[in-house]
Amino acid sequence: MKKLILLITAISACTVMNAQPSAYNLSEREFPKVNPDKSVTFSVSAPNAKALSVELGGSYPMTKDEQGVWTATTKPQVDGFHYYSLSAGGVQFADPSTYTFFGMSRYASAVEIPGAADAAFYTPKKDVAQGAVRSVTFYSDVCGEYRRAWVYTPAEYSTNSKNRYPVLYLQHGGGEDETGWLYQGFMDVILDNLIAEGKAEPMIIVCNCNACNYAGQEGRGGDEAFYDMMLKDCIPFIDSNFRTLSDRDHRAVAGLSWGAKNAYDLGLGHPELFSAVAGFSGIIVIGEFRRAGGGAPGYMNDDELLTAFNGVFADPEKFNKDYHLLWMGNGSVEGNNIQGMHEKLASKGINSVFYQSEGTAHEWLTWRRCLYEFSQKLFKF
Amino acid sequence: MKKLILLITAISACTVMNAQPSAYNLSEREFPKVNPDKSVTFSVSAPNAKALSVELGGSYPMTKDEQGVWTATTKPQVDGFHYYSLSAGGVQFADPSTYTFFGMSRYASAVEIPGAADAAFYTPKKDVAQGAVRSVTFYSDVCGEYRRAWVYTPAEYSTNSKNRYPVLYLQHGGGEDETGWLYQGFMDVILDNLIAEGKAEPMIIVCNCNACNYAGQEGRGGDEAFYDMMLKDCIPFIDSNFRTLSDRDHRAVAGLSWGAKNAYDLGLGHPELFSAVAGFSGIIVIGEFRRAGGGAPGYMNDDELLTAFNGVFADPEKFNKDYHLLWMGNGSVEGNNIQGMHEKLASKGINSVFYQSEGTAHEWLTWRRCLYEFSQKLFKF
């Protein structure tokens, strides 16, 4: 029953020399265990079970010993955070041995493959002043409901009671919610460490859930309801309840995966509100969203690119002056061609920053690194 | 993917007239569904499963239809919050249709049986100013690790930047952790509503996890390590990082179930630090803890009672003067004899307040009501 945020101190920056319990195991749970070759061994006591398997990328049937304990070992995994499931009797479910995270559109188990040489950046340090992450509830007229947001304030927010701060709106990915950047992403630890080293500006970070319905609407409202809620309810609430710098120079939006689309839509669609935009492992969606193999994305077409978002890209010189930062990143083994998007924009004279996380996939280590890199360039103009 | 804290707005104060989805279901999940007679119907799609059951008090085998959807309906349940599990192939696990809560020593599913006539007290209201609940991380020298606490500050904390506030340390029960009072208990909503009505003093509430090991220790440190951590690390951290009133008159401790024992141990054992103590559904443990049927609890023995906690009860007049409030409550159908403890203390001339929650068991509706009643009497002297 140790606390998640503490367990991350166990994420070693060293190469794994011995098998060790995953950082997200509940207190005193030995399994799942990460082996020196980065394979993972799972173990579940279920004497009455007929068959069990682990779903982590592929499906791994478990074998039972005479005590009724089932085990399986996966192939080696890439560094970072991976959701997984157990499967028994045709049902997939969370492993009772671990903390759970809202992902895969439900509460899911996860393992962390340590070994990233740079793990110190998302590890708490004793001599670093702690910011606060608070749950705030606000009423949305757009949605006709109370909504929760998580708000990070830097350590000095509570001591410098007159200072005002810039705000980054930071979005989760598909199947996740507003808790992702806190529990999976360690945003508070990353910013605390950077601010203490003088590498990032003290800033407020606000995380919302992108699932929105219009008041009275049946079914999902889609991204439009989310954008309306952000513009009409959330941003005004934050600006009137926190000591923000509320001009566009001091407001940014970023997101991961589908949240990158959300960030580009909000940030590029509303230059009157945002001056910095970032997407982690996601594209600027222009026209129809096309999955891999479904045709070239809209930004590859010059006509579409230069007319999208009310022509924000039509005048590169103006864009480069208006936007302090357009930032994009991805993991080197996830297959997204974010570098191609960056190069396409460059070919039109549009400035952007591209970052690639080495050896990571479409997962949270990529996004922790993206936040670490992006936030060092943010609000510096 | 709606947010839990919003879903609680769906907890109706009216009698259930039609079957309705439980308040903790994920967005757009129809089941579990609470029926008019307060039975609960569960449904899981698992075409390949051989057998499934629901564990809620008893075990309910599910039956499969031709589409592979399994269903079961329980007997009627008492009002309030109930953990439950699905079981397949000999393994118990969380239902993928619901939010999960740290209880049963793992992340567990839950249903809420609505119908409590008083549900408004734990339901957010649009015109009520919202306090903040923040996650804080502090280093514990006792445990040799970073620990997380949740801290509630009243709405006016951020606007009256000079005021100082009393502090209630509030503990979870066995198998739960420091998230319980936020996610299961709705402590922030309860206090926001009471403070807005002028019925409770604005106060800070701090929730810690009672699982502690001494630094370097193998295995569990037990309650002693927790108490040391609270006294040496947590309370000093809170008093130096929040605008607290740090004298004993303005510090209280309360808890539920095993957390009631923790609260009595801390509060009665440290009169120099605490002036108010409360236990919800738990006893003052003197000597050995005795479960039902294991002999009378220690407080029933006059000698044990009057010498316990360095003789804090030995001089009733002094106790009644020193302690502003000794408060105890339970649910009418949970079987604890908390009223007997209250009467035993009264027979010795020791003042205490006893409250009974009608029709509720050893569950969160009992404890929400206890917090609601207790906090109205707290810090008023």
Short mmCIF file of N, CA, C and O in Angstrom, two decimals, chain A residues 336-379:
data_model
loop_
_atom_site.label_atom_id
_atom_site.label_comp_id
_atom_site.label_asym_id
_atom_site.label_seq_id
_atom_site.Cartn_x
_atom_site.Cartn_y
_atom_site.Cartn_z
N ASN A 336 5.60 6.68 -36.01
CA ASN A 336 5.01 7.93 -36.50
C ASN A 336 6.05 8.73 -37.28
O ASN A 336 7.22 8.78 -36.91
N ASN A 337 5.62 9.40 -38.32
CA ASN A 337 6.56 10.22 -39.09
C ASN A 337 6.41 11.69 -38.71
O ASN A 337 6.06 12.54 -39.53
N ILE A 338 6.68 11.97 -37.45
CA ILE A 338 6.55 13.35 -36.98
C ILE A 338 7.68 14.20 -37.57
O ILE A 338 7.49 15.38 -37.87
N GLN A 339 8.84 13.57 -37.78
CA GLN A 339 9.94 14.30 -38.40
C GLN A 339 9.55 14.78 -39.80
O GLN A 339 9.88 15.90 -40.20
N GLY A 340 8.80 13.94 -40.52
CA GLY A 340 8.33 14.33 -41.85
C GLY A 340 7.42 15.56 -41.80
O GLY A 340 7.46 16.42 -42.67
N MET A 341 6.59 15.63 -40.75
CA MET A 341 5.69 16.78 -40.60
C MET A 341 6.51 18.05 -40.33
O MET A 341 6.25 19.10 -40.92
N HIS A 342 7.49 17.89 -39.45
CA HIS A 342 8.40 19.00 -39.14
C HIS A 342 9.11 19.48 -40.42
O HIS A 342 9.20 20.69 -40.68
N GLU A 343 9.57 18.54 -41.24
CA GLU A 343 10.30 18.90 -42.46
C GLU A 343 9.37 19.54 -43.49
O GLU A 343 9.76 20.47 -44.20
N LYS A 344 8.14 19.05 -43.56
CA LYS A 344 7.16 19.65 -44.47
C LYS A 344 6.92 21.11 -44.09
O LYS A 344 6.89 22.00 -44.94
N LEU A 345 6.75 21.35 -42.78
CA LEU A 345 6.53 22.73 -42.32
C LEU A 345 7.76 23.58 -42.63
O LEU A 345 7.64 24.72 -43.10
N ALA A 346 8.95 23.02 -42.41
CA ALA A 346 10.19 23.75 -42.68
C ALA A 346 10.27 24.13 -44.16
O ALA A 346 10.72 25.23 -44.52
N SER A 347 9.81 23.21 -45.03
CA SER A 347 9.87 23.48 -46.47
C SER A 347 8.98 24.66 -46.86
O SER A 347 9.16 25.26 -47.91
N LYS A 348 8.02 24.98 -46.01
CA LYS A 348 7.14 26.13 -46.25
C LYS A 348 7.62 27.36 -45.47
O LYS A 348 6.92 28.38 -45.42
N GLY A 349 8.75 27.23 -44.80
CA GLY A 349 9.29 28.37 -44.06
C GLY A 349 8.72 28.54 -42.66
O GLY A 349 8.90 29.57 -42.01
N ILE A 350 8.02 27.50 -42.18
CA ILE A 350 7.40 27.58 -40.86
C ILE A 350 8.33 26.97 -39.82
O ILE A 350 8.72 25.80 -39.94
N ASN A 351 8.68 27.75 -38.82
CA ASN A 351 9.60 27.28 -37.79
C ASN A 351 8.92 26.30 -36.85
O ASN A 351 7.82 26.56 -36.36
N SER A 352 9.60 25.18 -36.58
CA SER A 352 9.14 24.30 -35.51
C SER A 352 10.35 23.58 -34.95
O SER A 352 11.41 23.54 -35.56
N VAL A 353 10.18 23.01 -33.75
CA VAL A 353 11.25 22.25 -33.10
C VAL A 353 10.84 20.78 -33.14
O VAL A 353 9.70 20.44 -32.81
N PHE A 354 11.76 19.91 -33.57
CA PHE A 354 11.48 18.47 -33.58
C PHE A 354 12.41 17.77 -32.62
O PHE A 354 13.61 18.04 -32.56
N TYR A 355 11.83 16.83 -31.84
CA TYR A 355 12.61 16.04 -30.88
C TYR A 355 12.26 14.57 -31.03
O TYR A 355 11.09 14.24 -31.23
N GLN A 356 13.25 13.71 -30.93
CA GLN A 356 12.98 12.27 -30.98
C GLN A 356 13.53 11.59 -29.73
O GLN A 356 14.69 11.77 -29.38
N SER A 357 12.68 10.80 -29.07
CA SER A 357 13.08 10.06 -27.87
C SER A 357 13.66 8.72 -28.31
O SER A 357 12.97 7.90 -28.92
N GLU A 358 14.92 8.48 -27.98
CA GLU A 358 15.62 7.29 -28.48
C GLU A 358 15.12 6.01 -27.81
O GLU A 358 15.06 5.93 -26.57
N GLY A 359 14.76 5.03 -28.62
CA GLY A 359 14.48 3.68 -28.12
C GLY A 359 13.14 3.50 -27.45
O GLY A 359 12.89 2.47 -26.82
N THR A 360 12.25 4.49 -27.59
CA THR A 360 10.95 4.36 -26.92
C THR A 360 9.82 4.33 -27.94
O THR A 360 9.95 4.85 -29.05
N ALA A 361 8.71 3.73 -27.53
CA ALA A 361 7.56 3.50 -28.39
C ALA A 361 6.47 4.54 -28.11
O ALA A 361 6.74 5.61 -27.58
N HIS A 362 5.23 4.18 -28.47
CA HIS A 362 4.08 5.07 -28.24
C HIS A 362 3.65 4.89 -26.78
O HIS A 362 2.62 4.29 -26.50
N GLU A 363 4.45 5.38 -25.87
CA GLU A 363 4.20 5.15 -24.44
C GLU A 363 4.76 6.28 -23.60
O GLU A 363 5.37 7.21 -24.11
N TRP A 364 4.54 6.16 -22.28
CA TRP A 364 4.73 7.32 -21.41
C TRP A 364 6.17 7.77 -21.23
O TRP A 364 6.41 8.92 -20.87
N LEU A 365 7.14 6.88 -21.45
CA LEU A 365 8.52 7.38 -21.34
C LEU A 365 8.80 8.38 -22.46
O LEU A 365 9.46 9.41 -22.26
N THR A 366 8.27 8.10 -23.65
CA THR A 366 8.36 9.07 -24.74
C THR A 366 7.77 10.42 -24.31
O THR A 366 8.37 11.48 -24.53
N TRP A 367 6.60 10.37 -23.69
CA TRP A 367 5.89 11.62 -23.38
C TRP A 367 6.48 12.35 -22.19
O TRP A 367 6.48 13.57 -22.14
N ARG A 368 7.01 11.59 -21.21
CA ARG A 368 7.74 12.26 -20.12
C ARG A 368 8.93 13.02 -20.70
O ARG A 368 9.20 14.16 -20.33
N ARG A 369 9.65 12.36 -21.62
CA ARG A 369 10.81 13.03 -22.22
C ARG A 369 10.38 14.24 -23.05
O ARG A 369 11.05 15.27 -23.07
N CYS A 370 9.26 14.10 -23.76
CA CYS A 370 8.77 15.24 -24.55
C CYS A 370 8.46 16.42 -23.64
O CYS A 370 8.84 17.56 -23.93
N LEU A 371 7.78 16.16 -22.52
CA LEU A 371 7.45 17.26 -21.61
C LEU A 371 8.73 17.89 -21.06
O LEU A 371 8.84 19.12 -20.96
N TYR A 372 9.70 17.04 -20.74
CA TYR A 372 10.98 17.52 -20.20
C TYR A 372 11.67 18.45 -21.20
O TYR A 372 12.14 19.53 -20.85
N GLU A 373 11.70 18.05 -22.47
CA GLU A 373 12.38 18.86 -23.49
C GLU A 373 11.57 20.11 -23.83
O GLU A 373 12.09 21.22 -23.89
N PHE A 374 10.28 19.91 -24.06
CA PHE A 374 9.41 21.01 -24.48
C PHE A 374 9.33 22.11 -23.42
O PHE A 374 9.44 23.30 -23.73
N SER A 375 9.17 21.71 -22.16
CA SER A 375 8.94 22.73 -21.13
C SER A 375 10.18 23.59 -20.90
O SER A 375 10.06 24.70 -20.39
N GLN A 376 11.36 23.11 -21.31
CA GLN A 376 12.57 23.94 -21.18
C GLN A 376 12.61 25.06 -22.21
O GLN A 376 13.38 26.01 -22.08
N LYS A 377 11.82 24.91 -23.27
CA LYS A 377 11.79 25.95 -24.31
C LYS A 377 10.57 26.87 -24.18
O LYS A 377 10.45 27.86 -24.90
N LEU A 378 9.68 26.50 -23.27
CA LEU A 378 8.39 27.18 -23.19
C LEU A 378 8.46 28.47 -22.37
O LEU A 378 9.15 28.52 -21.36
N PHE A 379 7.73 29.46 -22.82
CA PHE A 379 7.62 30.76 -22.14
C PHE A 379 8.98 31.46 -22.02
O PHE A 379 9.25 32.18 -21.06
#
